[in-house]
PDB file of C-alpha atoms in Angstrom:
ATOM      1  CA  ALA A   1      77.218 103.985 102.030  1.00 68.00           C
ATOM      2  CA  ASN A   2      79.557 102.184  99.664  1.00 75.00           C
ATOM      3  CA  SER A   3      80.855  99.026 101.303  1.00 81.00           C
ATOM      4  CA  THR A   4      83.238  97.749  98.601  1.00 90.00           C
ATOM      5  CA  LEU A   5      85.439 100.575  97.247  1.00 93.00           C
ATOM      6  CA  ALA A   6      88.771 100.334  99.091  1.00 96.00           C
ATOM      7  CA  ARG A   7      90.958 102.669  97.013  1.00 97.00           C
ATOM      8  CA  LEU A   8      90.089 105.964  95.340  1.00 97.00           C
ATOM      9  CA  ASP A   9      92.743 107.863  93.395  1.00 98.00           C
ATOM     10  CA  CYS A  10      91.618 111.321  92.294  1.00 98.00           C
ATOM     11  CA  ALA A  11      95.089 112.796  91.795  1.00 98.00           C
ATOM     12  CA  ASN A  12      95.853 115.337  89.073  1.00 98.00           C
ATOM     13  CA  ASN A  13      92.372 116.757  88.686  1.00 98.00           C
ATOM     14  CA  ASN A  14      90.729 120.092  89.460  1.00 98.00           C
ATOM     15  CA  ILE A  15      89.165 119.167  92.783  1.00 98.00           C
ATOM     16  CA  ALA A  16      88.862 122.232  94.973  1.00 98.00           C
ATOM     17  CA  ASP A  17      87.419 122.883  98.437  1.00 98.00           C
ATOM     18  CA  LEU A  18      83.829 122.071  97.449  1.00 98.00           C
ATOM     19  CA  GLY A  19      84.702 118.686  95.960  1.00 98.00           C
ATOM     20  CA  CYS A  20      87.006 117.816  98.829  1.00 98.00           C
ATOM     21  CA  GLY A  21      84.228 118.726 101.249  1.00 98.00           C
ATOM     22  CA  GLN A  22      81.828 116.425  99.423  1.00 98.00           C
ATOM     23  CA  LEU A  23      84.320 113.553  99.586  1.00 97.00           C
ATOM     24  CA  ALA A  24      84.883 114.309 103.259  1.00 97.00           C
ATOM     25  CA  GLU A  25      81.153 114.104 103.910  1.00 96.00           C
ATOM     26  CA  ALA A  26      81.062 110.673 102.259  1.00 95.00           C
ATOM     27  CA  LEU A  27      83.948 109.530 104.482  1.00 95.00           C
ATOM     28  CA  ARG A  28      81.875 110.196 107.575  1.00 94.00           C
ATOM     29  CA  THR A  29      79.763 107.115 106.852  1.00 92.00           C
ATOM     30  CA  ASN A  30      82.108 105.082 104.663  1.00 91.00           C
ATOM     31  CA  SER A  31      83.114 101.681 105.973  1.00 89.00           C
ATOM     32  CA  ALA A  32      85.373 100.408 103.192  1.00 95.00           C
ATOM     33  CA  LEU A  33      87.654 103.089 101.738  1.00 96.00           C
ATOM     34  CA  THR A  34      91.174 102.733 103.116  1.00 97.00           C
ATOM     35  CA  TRP A  35      93.229 104.709 100.567  1.00 98.00           C
ATOM     36  CA  LEU A  36      92.335 108.191  99.317  1.00 98.00           C
ATOM     37  CA  GLY A  37      94.588 109.971  96.831  1.00 98.00           C
ATOM     38  CA  LEU A  38      93.923 113.665  96.263  1.00 98.00           C
ATOM     39  CA  ALA A  39      97.404 114.822  95.228  1.00 98.00           C
ATOM     40  CA  SER A  40      97.863 117.599  92.663  1.00 97.00           C
ATOM     41  CA  ASN A  41      94.470 119.228  92.890  1.00 98.00           C
ATOM     42  CA  SER A  42      93.322 122.674  94.022  1.00 97.00           C
ATOM     43  CA  ILE A  43      92.297 121.830  97.570  1.00 97.00           C
ATOM     44  CA  GLY A  44      92.773 124.693  99.988  1.00 96.00           C
ATOM     45  CA  ASN A  45      92.352 125.280 103.685  1.00 94.00           C
ATOM     46  CA  GLU A  46      88.555 124.969 103.711  1.00 97.00           C
ATOM     47  CA  GLY A  47      88.541 121.618 101.926  1.00 97.00           C
ATOM     48  CA  CYS A  48      91.332 120.322 104.105  1.00 96.00           C
ATOM     49  CA  GLN A  49      89.485 121.402 107.236  1.00 97.00           C
ATOM     50  CA  ARG A  50      86.411 119.455 106.126  1.00 98.00           C
ATOM     51  CA  MET A  51      88.594 116.414 105.414  1.00 97.00           C
ATOM     52  CA  ALA A  52      90.174 116.700 108.862  1.00 97.00           C
ATOM     53  CA  GLU A  53      86.736 116.842 110.479  1.00 97.00           C
ATOM     54  CA  ALA A  54      85.745 113.674 108.627  1.00 97.00           C
ATOM     55  CA  LEU A  55      88.954 111.944 109.709  1.00 96.00           C
ATOM     56  CA  SER A  56      87.985 112.638 113.306  1.00 95.00           C
ATOM     57  CA  VAL A  57      85.093 110.180 112.957  1.00 95.00           C
ATOM     58  CA  ASN A  58      86.235 107.902 110.121  1.00 94.00           C
ATOM     59  CA  ARG A  59      87.651 104.553 111.212  1.00 93.00           C
ATOM     60  CA  CYS A  60      88.655 103.107 107.828  1.00 95.00           C
ATOM     61  CA  VAL A  61      91.030 105.424 105.974  1.00 97.00           C
ATOM     62  CA  THR A  62      94.631 104.383 106.549  1.00 98.00           C
ATOM     63  CA  ASN A  63      96.303 106.371 103.755  1.00 98.00           C
ATOM     64  CA  LEU A  64      95.627 109.991 102.792  1.00 98.00           C
ATOM     65  CA  ASP A  65      97.601 111.752 100.067  1.00 98.00           C
ATOM     66  CA  LEU A  66      97.088 115.526  99.914  1.00 97.00           C
ATOM     67  CA  ARG A  67     100.423 116.491  98.317  1.00 96.00           C
ATOM     68  CA  LEU A  68     100.687 119.413  95.911  1.00 96.00           C
ATOM     69  CA  ASN A  69      97.510 121.216  96.859  1.00 96.00           C
ATOM     70  CA  LYS A  70      96.987 124.673  98.360  1.00 95.00           C
ATOM     71  CA  ILE A  71      97.259 123.426 101.909  1.00 93.00           C
ATOM     72  CA  GLY A  72      98.955 125.636 104.478  1.00 93.00           C
ATOM     73  CA  ASP A  73      99.585 125.917 108.184  1.00 95.00           C
ATOM     74  CA  SER A  74      95.966 126.303 109.285  1.00 93.00           C
ATOM     75  CA  SER A  75      95.053 123.164 107.333  1.00 92.00           C
ATOM     76  CA  LEU A  76      97.759 121.170 109.026  1.00 93.00           C
ATOM     77  CA  LYS A  77      96.466 122.433 112.370  1.00 95.00           C
ATOM     78  CA  HIS A  78      93.076 120.859 111.625  1.00 95.00           C
ATOM     79  CA  VAL A  79      94.612 117.609 110.391  1.00 95.00           C
ATOM     80  CA  SER A  80      96.820 117.452 113.476  1.00 95.00           C
ATOM     81  CA  GLU A  81      93.813 117.924 115.747  1.00 95.00           C
ATOM     82  CA  SER A  82      91.981 115.093 113.988  1.00 95.00           C
ATOM     83  CA  LEU A  83      94.927 112.774 114.646  1.00 92.00           C
ATOM     84  CA  ALA A  84      94.082 113.013 118.346  1.00 88.00           C
ATOM     85  CA  THR A  85      90.905 110.978 117.783  1.00 90.00           C
ATOM     86  CA  ASN A  86      91.731 109.059 114.603  1.00 93.00           C
ATOM     87  CA  CYS A  87      93.325 105.712 115.369  1.00 92.00           C
ATOM     88  CA  THR A  88      93.449 104.280 111.832  1.00 95.00           C
ATOM     89  CA  LEU A  89      95.405 106.756 109.700  1.00 96.00           C
ATOM     90  CA  THR A  90      98.894 105.321 109.218  1.00 97.00           C
ATOM     91  CA  SER A  91     100.102 107.254 106.165  1.00 98.00           C
ATOM     92  CA  LEU A  92      99.867 110.994 105.530  1.00 97.00           C
ATOM     93  CA  SER A  93     101.351 112.932 102.631  1.00 97.00           C
ATOM     94  CA  ILE A  94     100.524 116.612 102.739  1.00 94.00           C
ATOM     95  CA  GLY A  95     101.448 119.971 101.497  1.00 80.00           C
ATOM     96  CA  SER A  96     102.760 122.543  99.227  1.00 87.00           C
ATOM     97  CA  LEU A  97     102.386 125.583 101.472  1.00 92.00           C
ATOM     98  CA  VAL A  98     103.079 124.160 104.937  1.00 94.00           C
ATOM     99  CA  GLY A  99     105.458 126.333 106.933  1.00 94.00           C
ATOM    100  CA  ASN A 100     107.002 126.347 110.375  1.00 94.00           C
ATOM    101  CA  GLU A 101     103.688 126.975 112.162  1.00 95.00           C
ATOM    102  CA  GLY A 102     102.106 123.932 110.507  1.00 94.00           C
ATOM    103  CA  LEU A 103     104.980 121.738 111.638  1.00 95.00           C
ATOM    104  CA  LYS A 104     104.481 123.009 115.179  1.00 95.00           C
ATOM    105  CA  HIS A 105     100.886 121.716 115.128  1.00 95.00           C
ATOM    106  CA  LEU A 106     101.907 118.390 113.623  1.00 95.00           C
ATOM    107  CA  SER A 107     104.683 118.044 116.188  1.00 95.00           C
ATOM    108  CA  ASN A 108     102.171 118.326 119.017  1.00 94.00           C
ATOM    109  CA  ALA A 109     100.131 115.486 117.506  1.00 94.00           C
ATOM    110  CA  LEU A 110     103.164 113.262 116.998  1.00 94.00           C
ATOM    111  CA  LYS A 111     104.215 113.636 120.641  1.00 91.00           C
ATOM    112  CA  LYS A 112     101.077 111.838 121.790  1.00 88.00           C
ATOM    113  CA  ASP A 113     101.290 108.130 122.546  1.00 84.00           C
ATOM    114  CA  SER A 114      98.117 107.601 120.523  1.00 85.00           C
ATOM    115  CA  SER A 115      99.792 108.543 117.228  1.00 89.00           C
ATOM    116  CA  THR A 116      99.325 105.818 114.611  1.00 93.00           C
ATOM    117  CA  LEU A 117     101.140 107.522 111.727  1.00 95.00           C
ATOM    118  CA  ALA A 118     103.837 105.249 110.323  1.00 96.00           C
ATOM    119  CA  THR A 119     104.465 107.132 107.072  1.00 97.00           C
ATOM    120  CA  LEU A 120     104.813 110.911 106.984  1.00 97.00           C
ATOM    121  CA  HIS A 121     105.710 112.704 103.775  1.00 96.00           C
ATOM    122  CA  LEU A 122     106.029 116.478 103.878  1.00 96.00           C
ATOM    123  CA  GLY A 123     107.645 117.178 100.518  1.00 93.00           C
ATOM    124  CA  ASN A 124     107.369 120.400  98.518  1.00 93.00           C
ATOM    125  CA  ASN A 125     106.497 122.648 101.424  1.00 93.00           C
ATOM    126  CA  ALA A 126     107.823 125.938 102.747  1.00 90.00           C
ATOM    127  CA  PHE A 127     109.220 125.089 106.161  1.00 92.00           C
ATOM    128  CA  LYS A 128     112.724 125.867 107.307  1.00 90.00           C
ATOM    129  CA  HIS A 129     114.944 124.704 110.139  1.00 91.00           C
ATOM    130  CA  GLU A 130     112.783 126.364 112.814  1.00 92.00           C
ATOM    131  CA  GLY A 131     109.855 124.121 111.920  1.00 91.00           C
ATOM    132  CA  LEU A 132     112.088 121.122 111.555  1.00 93.00           C
ATOM    133  CA  GLN A 133     113.441 121.784 115.050  1.00 95.00           C
ATOM    134  CA  GLN A 134     109.913 121.396 116.469  1.00 94.00           C
ATOM    135  CA  LEU A 135     109.245 118.293 114.404  1.00 95.00           C
ATOM    136  CA  SER A 136     112.591 116.770 115.374  1.00 95.00           C
ATOM    137  CA  LYS A 137     111.744 117.114 119.066  1.00 95.00           C
ATOM    138  CA  ALA A 138     108.511 115.235 118.440  1.00 95.00           C
ATOM    139  CA  LEU A 139     110.255 112.557 116.376  1.00 94.00           C
ATOM    140  CA  ALA A 140     112.747 111.991 119.169  1.00 93.00           C
ATOM    141  CA  ALA A 141     109.871 110.783 121.361  1.00 91.00           C
ATOM    142  CA  ASN A 142     107.561 109.325 118.694  1.00 93.00           C
ATOM    143  CA  ARG A 143     107.373 105.532 118.371  1.00 92.00           C
ATOM    144  CA  SER A 144     105.017 105.133 115.404  1.00 94.00           C
ATOM    145  CA  VAL A 145     106.697 106.862 112.443  1.00 96.00           C
ATOM    146  CA  THR A 146     108.892 104.518 110.413  1.00 96.00           C
ATOM    147  CA  ASP A 147     109.054 106.329 107.062  1.00 97.00           C
ATOM    148  CA  LEU A 148     109.817 110.055 106.597  1.00 95.00           C
ATOM    149  CA  GLY A 149     109.980 112.229 103.502  1.00 95.00           C
ATOM    150  CA  PHE A 150     111.083 115.877 103.338  1.00 92.00           C
ATOM    151  CA  GLU A 151     111.997 116.300  99.675  1.00 92.00           C
ATOM    152  CA  SER A 152     111.989 119.764  98.079  1.00 90.00           C
ATOM    153  CA  ASN A 153     111.778 121.954 101.168  1.00 89.00           C
ATOM    154  CA  ASP A 154     114.106 124.710 102.295  1.00 86.00           C
ATOM    155  CA  ILE A 155     116.032 122.604 104.818  1.00 91.00           C
ATOM    156  CA  ASP A 156     119.551 123.869 105.505  1.00 93.00           C
ATOM    157  CA  ASP A 157     122.498 122.544 107.507  1.00 95.00           C
ATOM    158  CA  GLN A 158     120.903 123.601 110.778  1.00 96.00           C
ATOM    159  CA  GLY A 159     117.742 121.710 109.871  1.00 94.00           C
ATOM    160  CA  CYS A 160     119.841 118.618 109.143  1.00 94.00           C
ATOM    161  CA  HIS A 161     121.427 119.017 112.562  1.00 96.00           C
ATOM    162  CA  PHE A 162     118.010 118.991 114.272  1.00 95.00           C
ATOM    163  CA  LEU A 163     116.877 116.026 112.220  1.00 93.00           C
ATOM    164  CA  SER A 164     120.056 114.052 112.926  1.00 94.00           C
ATOM    165  CA  GLN A 165     119.615 114.621 116.674  1.00 94.00           C
ATOM    166  CA  ALA A 166     116.124 113.158 116.504  1.00 94.00           C
ATOM    167  CA  LEU A 167     117.182 110.184 114.424  1.00 92.00           C
ATOM    168  CA  ALA A 168     120.025 109.435 116.818  1.00 94.00           C
ATOM    169  CA  VAL A 169     117.508 108.605 119.572  1.00 93.00           C
ATOM    170  CA  ASN A 170     114.531 107.432 117.515  1.00 92.00           C
ATOM    171  CA  ALA A 171     114.701 103.696 116.900  1.00 90.00           C
ATOM    172  CA  THR A 172     111.561 103.363 114.772  1.00 92.00           C
ATOM    173  CA  VAL A 173     112.398 105.466 111.684  1.00 93.00           C
ATOM    174  CA  THR A 174     113.858 103.078 109.158  1.00 92.00           C
ATOM    175  CA  ARG A 175     113.395 104.971 105.934  1.00 89.00           C
TER     176      ARG A 175
END
């Protein structure tokens, strides 16, 4: 296994599920890589599931960027489940197809005391205020997230209401 490469940026390529799965397999034994950028590729649910499985055992990756892929609700379910055992991931950027159901899964993970995520960016997704309501409930209790991003979603006034309620009681979100 590579013991020196700390950052790998593979954004804006044509990596699909197969390639993501191969990278995920390498992460299972990697002891150096802390930052993995896979934004703007063609990674779908299968590739994301393999990455989530690798994150369940990986103890090095702190930053994972999966923005602007073909990742939907079922993918976020797998990632959320991996957060239950991963104690090193502190930054997650994900999406393009995540909806309300995906936020429900993520919310369950963020409610746990073991959550280590400090940065959570969910831009360019498809969730609405119903999903944001679930996430806001989790954020009200979460003590690890300090940086949130929701750009380019379909958040309306009701969604802002839910978010403002969470931020009124959450003392850790600073950005």
